[in-house]
Amino acid sequence: MTTTETTTTAVDIPTTKRADWQSDQEVRWCPGCGDYSILSAMQFALPEMGIRREDTVVVGGIGCAARFPYYMNTYGIHGIHGRAPAIATGVALANPDLSVFVVGGDGDLLSIGGNHLLHALRRNINMTILLVNNRIYGLTKGQYSPTSEQGKVTKSSPRGSEDSPLLPLSIALGADATFVARTHDMDRQHMMEVFKRAHAHPGAAFVEVLQNCNVFNNHAYESITAKANREGMIIPLRQGEPIRFGPDDSLGVVLDPRHGAVVVNTADVSEDELLVHNEARDHPSVAFALSRLSPNMDEPTPMGVFRAVDRPVYGRNPVETEPPGRQLISDLLHSGTTWEVD
Amino acid sequence: MTTTETTTTAVDIPTTKRADWQSDQEVRWCPGCGDYSILSAMQFALPEMGIRREDTVVVGGIGCAARFPYYMNTYGIHGIHGRAPAIATGVALANPDLSVFVVGGDGDLLSIGGNHLLHALRRNINMTILLVNNRIYGLTKGQYSPTSEQGKVTKSSPRGSEDSPLLPLSIALGADATFVARTHDMDRQHMMEVFKRAHAHPGAAFVEVLQNCNVFNNHAYESITAKANREGMIIPLRQGEPIRFGPDDSLGVVLDPRHGAVVVNTADVSEDELLVHNEARDHPSVAFALSRLSPNMDEPTPMGVFRAVDRPVYGRNPVETEPPGRQLISDLLHSGTTWEVD
Amino acid sequence: MSTAKSSSVKPSEEIENVVIRLAGDSGDGMQLTGNQFTAVSALAGNDLATLPDFPAEIRAPAGTMAGVSAFQVHISSEDISHPGDKADVLVAMNPAALRSELSKVHSDATLIINTDEFGERELEKAGYDSNPLDDDSLEGYYVIDVPMTSLTVTAVKELGAKRRDAERSKNFFALGLLCWMYSRNPDDVKDWIDERFASDDLIRRSNVTAFDVGHAFGETTEQISITHVVESADHPPGTYRNVNGNTALAWGMIAATQLSGLQSFLGSYPITPASDILHELSKHPAAAFRTFQAEDEIAAVTSAIGASFAGDLAWTTTSGPGMALKGEAMGLAVSLELPLVIVNIQRGGPSTGLPTKTEQSDLFQAMYGRHGESPMPVIAARRPADCFECAIEAAQVALRYRTPVILLSDGYLGNSSEPWRIPDVDDLPDLSVEFATESNHENPDGSMDFWPYLRDEATLARPWAIPGTPGLEHRIGGIEKQDGTGDISYDAVNHQLMTDLRAEKIARIADDLPPPEYTGDLDAEVLLVGWGSTWGTIASAVERLRKEGILVAHLHLRYINPLPKEVGEILRSHRSVIVPELNMGQLSRMLRAEFLVDAQPLNKVAGLPFTVGEIEAAVRKAVHGDDGGSK
Amino acid sequence: MSTAKSSSVKPSEEIENVVIRLAGDSGDGMQLTGNQFTAVSALAGNDLATLPDFPAEIRAPAGTMAGVSAFQVHISSEDISHPGDKADVLVAMNPAALRSELSKVHSDATLIINTDEFGERELEKAGYDSNPLDDDSLEGYYVIDVPMTSLTVTAVKELGAKRRDAERSKNFFALGLLCWMYSRNPDDVKDWIDERFASDDLIRRSNVTAFDVGHAFGETTEQISITHVVESADHPPGTYRNVNGNTALAWGMIAATQLSGLQSFLGSYPITPASDILHELSKHPAAAFRTFQAEDEIAAVTSAIGASFAGDLAWTTTSGPGMALKGEAMGLAVSLELPLVIVNIQRGGPSTGLPTKTEQSDLFQAMYGRHGESPMPVIAARRPADCFECAIEAAQVALRYRTPVILLSDGYLGNSSEPWRIPDVDDLPDLSVEFATESNHENPDGSMDFWPYLRDEATLARPWAIPGTPGLEHRIGGIEKQDGTGDISYDAVNHQLMTDLRAEKIARIADDLPPPEYTGDLDAEVLLVGWGSTWGTIASAVERLRKEGILVAHLHLRYINPLPKEVGEILRSHRSVIVPELNMGQLSRMLRAEFLVDAQPLNKVAGLPFTVGEIEAAVRKAVHGDDGGSK
Ligand SMILES: Cc1ncc(C[n+]2csc(CCOP(=O)(O)OP(=O)(O)O)c2C)c(N)n1
Ligand SMILES: Cc1ncc(C[n+]2csc(CCOP(=O)(O)OP(=O)(O)O)c2C)c(N)n1
Ligand code: SF4
Ligand code: SF4
Ligand SMILES: [Mg+2]
Ligand SMILES: [Mg+2]
């Protein structure tokens, strides 16, 4: 991932368009799958990131979403289930000049791969992670996932799932991730903005993308993301602005020591009681409070960048990039106590 | 784990004393290791938990702390590295009447085992988890762990570790754990109280125990836990009370939207600005804010129960405990379409 | 037994068997159609075997080769046990299906083609330069042109369905036509449609209508002049049902639970082609079966180990990649000596490989996929219904010897189905176990202790003392243990002893085993040795060869570890030993090492079962020294 | 070469070799003392071999048997290659050390006993009923009573040290005494003490003082009347150093990095006995070596795979349990066909097993511990210094064939040390690789594409095109790939082809291999076949037997997969083939399967290397049909 600076000064980066980022492989998702729009948002956003195709590596685990790499005309690895963040860590450490993307599903990155995600985030490895959350296992044909709502009836939970869901953003913030955001598959513009911001962030950027699996979990987010519902159900996070939303900005968010963040009628509170959004708060607690709004994804849900702070990017302990050569071996072998026999 | 109710009504539980909970195995920790006092605090506390030895199962992974089971005169499994929460999940689901304890180190439960910890907590499996945090790998002789401070020089980080540490309590709260507490190896009374509370909690109880590894990471918490430093450095959490500490309660904690929880001079704020501690807040954000105090364990550090809320315990979907017998097989095999050949 | 009533007015001819292949887009419902045709054929008393063959994607782009989903069924009035090498009849729902499946049918096969889908765009998607229906590329085949889509839509739209929805019923048209062609009882299908689609009346009626239209098409079209009857097979008396391997396995697990009197615990993580076992078992809480969908395969197996410690009959189910993740924990189970059954529904490897295809390449992994010396019994199921018995047997061994057991099935067995005579539950074995209740070791001073590693003299099994039992508190772990006490021990002599004991315990299982299945000409020069799902194909090849007068014997192993005691002698009593496997020669290497017999591998790694012809050719070659005029 | 100057006034006698065993509490510094005695003996020009033997606990309760830590060193004026079967001299720092180690010394051995620690409490802790120094239980041994603790404390306290700290120096007393007894140069030790303890002057001076007191004790005590000299061995000329297997391996990894011109990446998770490799490598960022301590072994290997994709020379190091966790990812590496070296420092299994003890029981796991057909080269190091070469060779194979390679060492090799003639770096091979820079496939229309699976005709290696290279963007994954293009393919014929190609690629490595090491009497009836760390013991046994006139040959395998082409012929040219292994017979089974030769296993699973006597006895038995009067 390049830093913001590189993006702006990159005069020698050739101009690309969406099609340049599309591979020759037939996309094999189900017709109507939300993954299509995420892929295209990414392919539309990439030309604006100021990077070269050859410097871009996309890593997926296993799952429908994790097939992403095949469709990107970049370098790519389709790895094994859950391990994409770890594979990407190796890529990123081997060559810090690369833009590394990780794409995986809620099962891939939060069930089997939860630990790698956690550690990539806390180390602040230079990569952009898209967690494509459809709240279901798509590729294995419909079991509940770690983000499925409690009580969900699926093939593996005919009596309703007992697990209470993880909130991906809470987990990321619990690991002190430096960039945390949410977007959704119904809004290409929003996705593009978030993807660009995430990519520009130095270190690990975590993005939850709400995605509809129309085959096994259709309408999962309809109450939030359907055009008609957005106004009242999506809380846009805008840096430096009080958090308001709803018809005529009639709703807003305040901090409340008892309940964390709560949604209120703006009419009921004074302007300066509203929480002013600040991604850059060093302390993750406010972002955490926001991440707990709408735990079941059926109440007003914040979208946008929750947190964006600076922390040193992993890999700064310098390591020689070119081995000095045979003399080094000789010096090493002769280090310490030696003796001669003649 | 028994519920509080059971503890108080357990008239038929035989009285035990510490020695009853000690196995015949020689304890094989280094002389001076903090694990000794944790073990003895547990063995002192157990007689007060109102449970029977035979109904108690202690599960460890691999590491110095994870050797715990061998020293407990109960049922026990010394498992494999990182998997204790998963093993204990099986024990707890197989027999909900058992008191199940998990004991592991910061490497065991947060590095290789981080994901199992996360999922045991979010599912709210009935067990008490002690994360014995010495901020080092003890058993493998001194590499940095996921809780080691950045820049720590160890065998595997001669130039200082690059990893930024995880805060166990933040991770637990990020997973929406229902019981979250911290105690330390220098205060037996405090450990005993916390252990008893944790055990009485229905569902998953998570306790971070600060522990001194005097061989590979001596004095890790001295600035906080040494008798002389405690007054100014330990923030006791007392349910329903404003959070104060320090000489003459001169210090306190307030919530601050910019920085989460912050330590202030009580002289500088009004009494009701102080944060009143309430374990029972359903929303984990305030507990989360408290968990971020003293991220490097060198500032005033809260001790006690951060959170204790009710959520259904995993495993309530009823499953027959005794198989009905052969007739069930016959009915099953004859279910659906069959035909006769004669 | 219900007999198929043919309502046809056309003449009908009796045939012994037929292999039908249905192919269409992933969204066309070919698996459903195939399974339903299978079900009515079973009800008609046929013997049968099926081969589902579908892609790993949920639904690849419509109309492409990548999206083709196929289902093959072999029905017969004779005993059969394989899905047929090549199909006699292909139903092709679109050009991609025709193009991708044509190599899998006989050169004179009947092709039933949905001509409605052969427009220019569809042909192009399938990669055809010209329309195969118009050029002479289908010469030799008997092509039946059927405008399935339009006939279906016309009829179904009348019920008020939208065009797109109406189109969806076209697979029922195909099913109707097939039922007519093979004189299947239409009422059996309709009853099933009524039940299955009870919740949506329009869909239910659409499907019935499409079925009827298809059936009627058969009666009226001039392209088909005759119907066929496959007589019911000569099955032994009893109650029968259709079952696939994964369901049979799940039911075997439930049966083992009932027979043991224990509660069962399944720790599992979804993976193709094993997930259906988890799905099936999660429906049966009343059977004392608890399913736990873990966060990964490691948690799946370790939670099962915990449950076993606590006294449950514990299981974990997965496929190859998941199996690889369980290796470390299996070593723990070996060291703890706790009962546990680990099921691997093998699929094509290595790595993600071919997730929906079959293979037998995880045998070495089952035997050796752990560090250290950690021997485990390995059992393999041979046919769908056999999965039921094997699950019971695996549990029996696990409980009796207090050991983890690996049970191998594969994608082909798991998904394919066959008629099954339902066993009498009274014939099933008793699996009840006794938990330890008392101390077992007397100290010199007369006091008693509980020693968790004091073994049963016959089986070398250690006592199973479960939490909740007063006085038997004990601690066990993965570090080497002192024989008897189970305390940690780094002693050299003890480590050798424990290693020997763990090996000996597994070896002794052979004392309990019945002789392996060994059939055919016992004085034959050529012996075929198989394991697992190749059974049906090998058995069919042996039968055919023997009919031709070629002497051949067949040894099929259920137990791969330990090997039954008779194996060595059997191997040595044939000049030529051939080991067909869907891998690069894993069992053959084991047999060679064990018995120093020149067992020759016959290998195939193509995601598909052997054909009978492939086995036959190998035997002919062994007999004649070459291909010997194999037909 | 510096010669040892004996400052003794007592007479001195020349001896050919001696085996010394030091034993004390885990806190007594026996490993340090042993290593330092080894170092000065190396400087004295002796050949030597060591065997560290310590418990898994960091520091078990002081004075108990569980806490005993031992170190054995064999020094000789002849070429030796094993640490000695039984010790000639035992230094016992406390009763527990005496009790636990007595079985490991000759019955007439010299016992140097720290009598200060033989109080009642210490005796009881060690489980002695009576004081062995007072009863006649040590009859036959030559016992030297030394009040080490008190002599040390008295002298060191004068420097101002506290009693407890003073006591800590007593191992230097022992070292001083031993140096005197075996005429080692005291200055070599003192130089080392000065350097090692430079940061704490009191400790430095305490240790020097204790050393001097120990040395002086030897000169003055009447219990020892003579010193011994072990002459320097007749080593070929060159510069020598002492090295243990783990350090040699780490240095080999660094050397491979330099020779390849690539940056190296190590993904690793700490585990005994492999952690020291991680520790050593993390000190050398200037060598273009990046170490990454991952969250677990799965992340360790998968990060290495990622680094390899990005163009690094990638490694992962672990031991058995960690190896088990890497199985799934190894399958991915096989499928991706990327260079990667996976190092397993084997330890006692199964499960957690005996973490600090040695074993060779992970060979099967290396060969077969993955699902599917996923062949990988397997290389095993035979002696500490050989680890250096093997690391280079593993990298060479990985880079040349674009394949993951498994390199096996073990706890014994890793921790034990030997003198090593430092190789001339100019003799080391060139490992440079060429990354792909251009398209490699011409389409029918003349345009060019990059095909990631278009193979080199000779090696079948695929091109390595790394991110950052314009025009070669490509995607690869664990699903089966179309030959050439690397696109996803579920095609049956292609899967067979790819499976065959992956196997063939590994098989072809044998074309490049030099003949295996095959020595001794090539016309002998008995052939010993070994692999890995048993080399020294087998070679010694062969030498001794041949001196006695018993004909025996020795084949030692570095490559276990693929096997060198000569192996079959060699095996067949000896009547009797014995395969000594520290497992239950893994290589022997592989050889039997491959060559149908009746290779007989000689197995030991006791956490310890073979003794020379054990190998000799087996050969004698094979020659004479029984134990044949083995001495
Ligand atoms: C080790 C392993 N375990 C299990 C699987 C089976 N598997 C493939 S994808 C998947 C989960 C898919 O869900 P998710 O990650 O949410 O992705 P989606 O398909 O919903 O995009 C599973 C369990 C596997 N391929 N490998
Ligand atoms: C699979 C596996 N990987 C690595 C190890 C080695 N190992 C044993 S304990 C341990 C970490 C110990 O640290 P921690 O969990 O913090 O416990 P402590 O010893 O500090 O109490 C490691 C890496 C192992 N036993 N198994
Ligand atoms: S199964 Fe769901 S997530 Fe997967 S491709 Fe189909 S619609 Fe998309
Ligand atoms: S190494 Fe540290 S944690 Fe382990 S026993 Fe010793 S002092 Fe305790
Ligand atoms: Mg999903
Ligand atoms: Mg620790």
mmCIF file of N, CA, C and O in Angstrom, chain B residues 25 53-54 69 72 74-78 86 90-91 116 123 320 323-326 333 335 338-341, chain C residues 1 42 237-241 258 262 285 288 295 302-303 422 425 428 468-469 473-477 487:
data_model
loop_
_atom_site.group_PDB
_atom_site.id
_atom_site.type_symbol
_atom_site.label_atom_id
_atom_site.label_comp_id
_atom_site.label_asym_id
_atom_site.label_seq_id
_atom_site.Cartn_x
_atom_site.Cartn_y
_atom_site.Cartn_z
ATOM 1 N N GLN B 25 0.973 -34.338 42.779
ATOM 2 C CA GLN B 25 2.108 -34.091 41.890
ATOM 3 C C GLN B 25 2.951 -32.929 42.394
ATOM 4 O O GLN B 25 2.423 -31.908 42.818
ATOM 5 N N ARG B 53 -15.119 -31.659 44.143
ATOM 6 C CA ARG B 53 -13.926 -31.941 43.348
ATOM 7 C C ARG B 53 -14.264 -32.720 42.093
ATOM 8 O O ARG B 53 -13.762 -32.429 41.006
ATOM 9 N N GLU B 54 -15.124 -33.711 42.247
ATOM 10 C CA GLU B 54 -15.395 -34.587 41.108
ATOM 11 C C GLU B 54 -16.199 -33.896 40.007
ATOM 12 O O GLU B 54 -16.303 -34.416 38.905
ATOM 13 N N PRO B 69 -3.542 -27.883 35.465
ATOM 14 C CA PRO B 69 -4.378 -29.051 35.773
ATOM 15 C C PRO B 69 -3.657 -30.102 36.606
ATOM 16 O O PRO B 69 -4.278 -30.723 37.485
ATOM 17 N N MET B 72 -3.999 -29.805 40.386
ATOM 18 C CA MET B 72 -5.330 -29.681 40.977
ATOM 19 C C MET B 72 -5.913 -31.073 41.179
ATOM 20 O O MET B 72 -5.973 -31.865 40.239
ATOM 21 N N THR B 74 -8.524 -32.551 40.836
ATOM 22 C CA THR B 74 -9.830 -32.559 40.176
ATOM 23 C C THR B 74 -9.642 -33.357 38.896
ATOM 24 O O THR B 74 -8.565 -33.895 38.652
ATOM 25 N N TYR B 75 -10.656 -33.428 38.081
ATOM 26 C CA TYR B 75 -10.438 -33.928 36.729
ATOM 27 C C TYR B 75 -9.667 -32.872 35.950
ATOM 28 O O TYR B 75 -9.828 -31.666 36.228
ATOM 29 N N GLY B 76 -8.852 -33.316 35.029
ATOM 30 C CA GLY B 76 -8.077 -32.324 34.299
ATOM 31 C C GLY B 76 -7.516 -32.827 32.988
ATOM 32 O O GLY B 76 -7.244 -34.016 32.824
ATOM 33 N N ILE B 77 -7.366 -31.913 32.064
ATOM 34 C CA ILE B 77 -6.731 -32.219 30.785
ATOM 35 C C ILE B 77 -5.624 -31.207 30.529
ATOM 36 O O ILE B 77 -5.855 -29.997 30.600
ATOM 37 N N HIS B 78 -4.452 -31.707 30.267
ATOM 38 C CA HIS B 78 -3.360 -30.882 29.798
ATOM 39 C C HIS B 78 -3.339 -31.089 28.289
ATOM 40 O O HIS B 78 -2.951 -32.137 27.803
ATOM 41 N N ALA B 86 -11.242 -24.644 23.360
ATOM 42 C CA ALA B 86 -12.033 -25.533 22.509
ATOM 43 C C ALA B 86 -12.253 -26.882 23.197
ATOM 44 O O ALA B 86 -13.350 -27.436 23.167
ATOM 45 N N GLY B 90 -16.015 -28.586 24.639
ATOM 46 C CA GLY B 90 -16.561 -29.939 24.546
ATOM 47 C C GLY B 90 -16.939 -30.496 25.903
ATOM 48 O O GLY B 90 -17.995 -31.110 26.076
ATOM 49 N N VAL B 91 -16.087 -30.261 26.889
ATOM 50 C CA VAL B 91 -16.376 -30.740 28.242
ATOM 51 C C VAL B 91 -17.666 -30.085 28.749
ATOM 52 O O VAL B 91 -18.579 -30.757 29.236
ATOM 53 N N HIS B 116 -9.896 -19.378 19.457
ATOM 54 C CA HIS B 116 -10.767 -20.215 20.280
ATOM 55 C C HIS B 116 -11.280 -19.430 21.478
ATOM 56 O O HIS B 116 -12.429 -19.577 21.901
ATOM 57 N N ARG B 123 -19.727 -17.109 22.360
ATOM 58 C CA ARG B 123 -20.800 -18.102 22.507
ATOM 59 C C ARG B 123 -21.312 -18.158 23.934
ATOM 60 O O ARG B 123 -22.364 -18.709 24.195
ATOM 61 N N GLU B 320 -31.479 -34.469 24.016
ATOM 62 C CA GLU B 320 -31.735 -35.608 24.897
ATOM 63 C C GLU B 320 -30.417 -36.041 25.524
ATOM 64 O O GLU B 320 -29.392 -36.089 24.848
ATOM 65 N N PRO B 323 -29.869 -41.584 25.172
ATOM 66 C CA PRO B 323 -30.432 -42.018 23.896
ATOM 67 C C PRO B 323 -31.640 -42.917 24.133
ATOM 68 O O PRO B 323 -31.581 -43.834 24.953
ATOM 69 N N PRO B 324 -32.729 -42.653 23.432
ATOM 70 C CA PRO B 324 -33.964 -43.420 23.661
ATOM 71 C C PRO B 324 -33.810 -44.913 23.380
ATOM 72 O O PRO B 324 -34.505 -45.720 23.982
ATOM 73 N N GLY B 325 -32.920 -45.293 22.474
ATOM 74 C CA GLY B 325 -32.713 -46.726 22.266
ATOM 75 C C GLY B 325 -33.005 -47.186 20.861
ATOM 76 O O GLY B 325 -33.182 -46.381 19.943
ATOM 77 N N ARG B 326 -33.071 -48.506 20.714
ATOM 78 C CA ARG B 326 -33.133 -49.100 19.379
ATOM 79 C C ARG B 326 -34.360 -48.680 18.579
ATOM 80 O O ARG B 326 -34.306 -48.582 17.356
ATOM 81 N N LEU B 333 -34.749 -45.251 10.355
ATOM 82 C CA LEU B 333 -34.470 -45.974 9.113
ATOM 83 C C LEU B 333 -35.727 -46.155 8.260
ATOM 84 O O LEU B 333 -35.642 -46.277 7.046
ATOM 85 N N SER B 335 -38.155 -43.928 8.195
ATOM 86 C CA SER B 335 -38.772 -42.631 7.886
ATOM 87 C C SER B 335 -38.682 -42.374 6.383
ATOM 88 O O SER B 335 -37.803 -42.889 5.706
ATOM 89 N N THR B 338 -40.269 -45.849 1.753
ATOM 90 C CA THR B 338 -39.696 -47.202 1.792
ATOM 91 C C THR B 338 -40.570 -48.114 0.946
ATOM 92 O O THR B 338 -41.675 -47.736 0.556
ATOM 93 N N TRP B 339 -40.094 -49.281 0.631
ATOM 94 C CA TRP B 339 -40.919 -50.260 -0.062
ATOM 95 C C TRP B 339 -40.548 -51.656 0.374
ATOM 96 O O TRP B 339 -39.474 -51.878 0.926
ATOM 97 N N GLU B 340 -41.503 -52.536 0.120
ATOM 98 C CA GLU B 340 -41.323 -53.916 0.579
ATOM 99 C C GLU B 340 -40.949 -54.830 -0.582
ATOM 100 O O GLU B 340 -41.454 -54.685 -1.685
ATOM 101 N N VAL B 341 -40.071 -55.726 -0.319
ATOM 102 C CA VAL B 341 -39.802 -56.814 -1.276
ATOM 103 C C VAL B 341 -40.114 -58.109 -0.529
ATOM 104 O O VAL B 341 -39.669 -58.284 0.604
ATOM 105 N N MET C 1 -44.672 -54.753 -2.558
ATOM 106 C CA MET C 1 -43.906 -53.859 -3.430
ATOM 107 C C MET C 1 -44.791 -53.259 -4.500
ATOM 108 O O MET C 1 -45.531 -53.942 -5.197
ATOM 109 N N ALA C 42 -36.045 -46.807 -7.668
ATOM 110 C CA ALA C 42 -35.912 -47.656 -6.489
ATOM 111 C C ALA C 42 -37.276 -48.217 -6.115
ATOM 112 O O ALA C 42 -37.428 -49.417 -5.863
ATOM 113 N N PRO C 237 -36.003 -60.512 0.351
ATOM 114 C CA PRO C 237 -37.174 -59.868 0.960
ATOM 115 C C PRO C 237 -36.781 -58.938 2.096
ATOM 116 O O PRO C 237 -35.762 -59.118 2.743
ATOM 117 N N GLY C 238 -37.600 -57.940 2.285
ATOM 118 C CA GLY C 238 -37.330 -56.990 3.356
ATOM 119 C C GLY C 238 -37.916 -55.638 3.020
ATOM 120 O O GLY C 238 -38.538 -55.458 1.976
ATOM 121 N N THR C 239 -37.734 -54.707 3.942
ATOM 122 C CA THR C 239 -38.151 -53.340 3.680
ATOM 123 C C THR C 239 -36.949 -52.580 3.146
ATOM 124 O O THR C 239 -35.855 -52.673 3.713
ATOM 125 N N TYR C 240 -37.176 -51.878 2.061
ATOM 126 C CA TYR C 240 -36.079 -51.170 1.408
ATOM 127 C C TYR C 240 -36.290 -49.669 1.444
ATOM 128 O O TYR C 240 -37.423 -49.185 1.538
ATOM 129 N N ARG C 241 -35.171 -48.980 1.330
ATOM 130 C CA ARG C 241 -35.252 -47.543 1.120
ATOM 131 C C ARG C 241 -34.047 -47.135 0.277
ATOM 132 O O ARG C 241 -33.108 -47.898 0.100
ATOM 133 N N GLN C 258 -27.431 -44.782 20.015
ATOM 134 C CA GLN C 258 -28.485 -45.540 20.677
ATOM 135 C C GLN C 258 -27.940 -46.855 21.228
ATOM 136 O O GLN C 258 -28.307 -47.286 22.317
ATOM 137 N N LEU C 262 -24.889 -43.919 25.185
ATOM 138 C CA LEU C 262 -24.227 -42.658 25.511
ATOM 139 C C LEU C 262 -24.875 -41.509 24.746
ATOM 140 O O LEU C 262 -25.524 -41.712 23.733
ATOM 141 N N PRO C 285 -31.791 -33.856 17.716
ATOM 142 C CA PRO C 285 -31.474 -33.712 19.146
ATOM 143 C C PRO C 285 -32.178 -34.772 19.996
ATOM 144 O O PRO C 285 -31.663 -35.170 21.033
ATOM 145 N N ALA C 288 -30.318 -37.862 21.206
ATOM 146 C CA ALA C 288 -29.194 -37.654 22.124
ATOM 147 C C ALA C 288 -27.933 -37.285 21.365
ATOM 148 O O ALA C 288 -26.835 -37.656 21.734
ATOM 149 N N GLU C 295 -15.550 -23.178 15.295
ATOM 150 C CA GLU C 295 -14.988 -22.068 14.525
ATOM 151 C C GLU C 295 -13.998 -22.552 13.466
ATOM 152 O O GLU C 295 -13.708 -21.823 12.517
ATOM 153 N N THR C 302 -10.911 -30.795 18.802
ATOM 154 C CA THR C 302 -10.531 -30.680 20.211
ATOM 155 C C THR C 302 -11.770 -30.596 21.099
ATOM 156 O O THR C 302 -11.754 -31.119 22.211
ATOM 157 N N SER C 303 -12.840 -29.966 20.620
ATOM 158 C CA SER C 303 -14.064 -29.982 21.427
ATOM 159 C C SER C 303 -14.573 -31.416 21.556
ATOM 160 O O SER C 303 -15.066 -31.818 22.608
ATOM 161 N N ILE C 422 -33.375 -52.285 4.820
ATOM 162 C CA ILE C 422 -33.231 -51.733 6.169
ATOM 163 C C ILE C 422 -32.932 -52.859 7.149
ATOM 164 O O ILE C 422 -33.674 -53.842 7.209
ATOM 165 N N VAL C 425 -33.085 -53.779 13.623
ATOM 166 C CA VAL C 425 -32.272 -53.146 14.668
ATOM 167 C C VAL C 425 -31.852 -54.130 15.749
ATOM 168 O O VAL C 425 -30.853 -53.913 16.435
ATOM 169 N N LEU C 428 -28.346 -55.378 15.405
ATOM 170 C CA LEU C 428 -27.203 -54.476 15.579
ATOM 171 C C LEU C 428 -26.511 -54.765 16.900
ATOM 172 O O LEU C 428 -27.143 -55.165 17.874
ATOM 173 N N GLY C 468 -17.503 -36.122 37.383
ATOM 174 C CA GLY C 468 -18.753 -36.395 38.085
ATOM 175 C C GLY C 468 -18.645 -37.653 38.936
ATOM 176 O O GLY C 468 -19.466 -37.883 39.806
ATOM 177 N N THR C 469 -17.619 -38.451 38.671
ATOM 178 C CA THR C 469 -17.442 -39.683 39.439
ATOM 179 C C THR C 469 -16.527 -39.401 40.634
ATOM 180 O O THR C 469 -15.351 -39.097 40.441
ATOM 181 N N GLU C 473 -10.909 -38.679 40.347
ATOM 182 C CA GLU C 473 -10.302 -37.494 39.752
ATOM 183 C C GLU C 473 -8.907 -37.841 39.246
ATOM 184 O O GLU C 473 -8.126 -38.491 39.947
ATOM 185 N N HIS C 474 -8.611 -37.395 38.027
ATOM 186 C CA HIS C 474 -7.292 -37.665 37.477
ATOM 187 C C HIS C 474 -6.995 -36.641 36.395
ATOM 188 O O HIS C 474 -7.892 -35.992 35.873
ATOM 189 N N ARG C 475 -5.730 -36.529 36.081
ATOM 190 C CA ARG C 475 -5.266 -35.558 35.086
ATOM 191 C C ARG C 475 -4.511 -36.294 33.999
ATOM 192 O O ARG C 475 -3.643 -37.132 34.308
ATOM 193 N N ILE C 476 -4.845 -35.997 32.747
ATOM 194 C CA ILE C 476 -4.110 -36.621 31.660
ATOM 195 C C ILE C 476 -3.733 -35.559 30.634
ATOM 196 O O ILE C 476 -4.360 -34.499 30.567
ATOM 197 N N GLY C 477 -2.722 -35.855 29.856
ATOM 198 C CA GLY C 477 -2.275 -34.873 28.875
ATOM 199 C C GLY C 477 -1.430 -35.488 27.791
ATOM 200 O O GLY C 477 -1.239 -36.708 27.747
ATOM 201 N N ASP C 487 1.104 -40.427 35.267
ATOM 202 C CA ASP C 487 1.852 -39.223 35.608
ATOM 203 C C ASP C 487 2.850 -38.893 34.491
ATOM 204 O O ASP C 487 3.282 -39.772 33.753
#
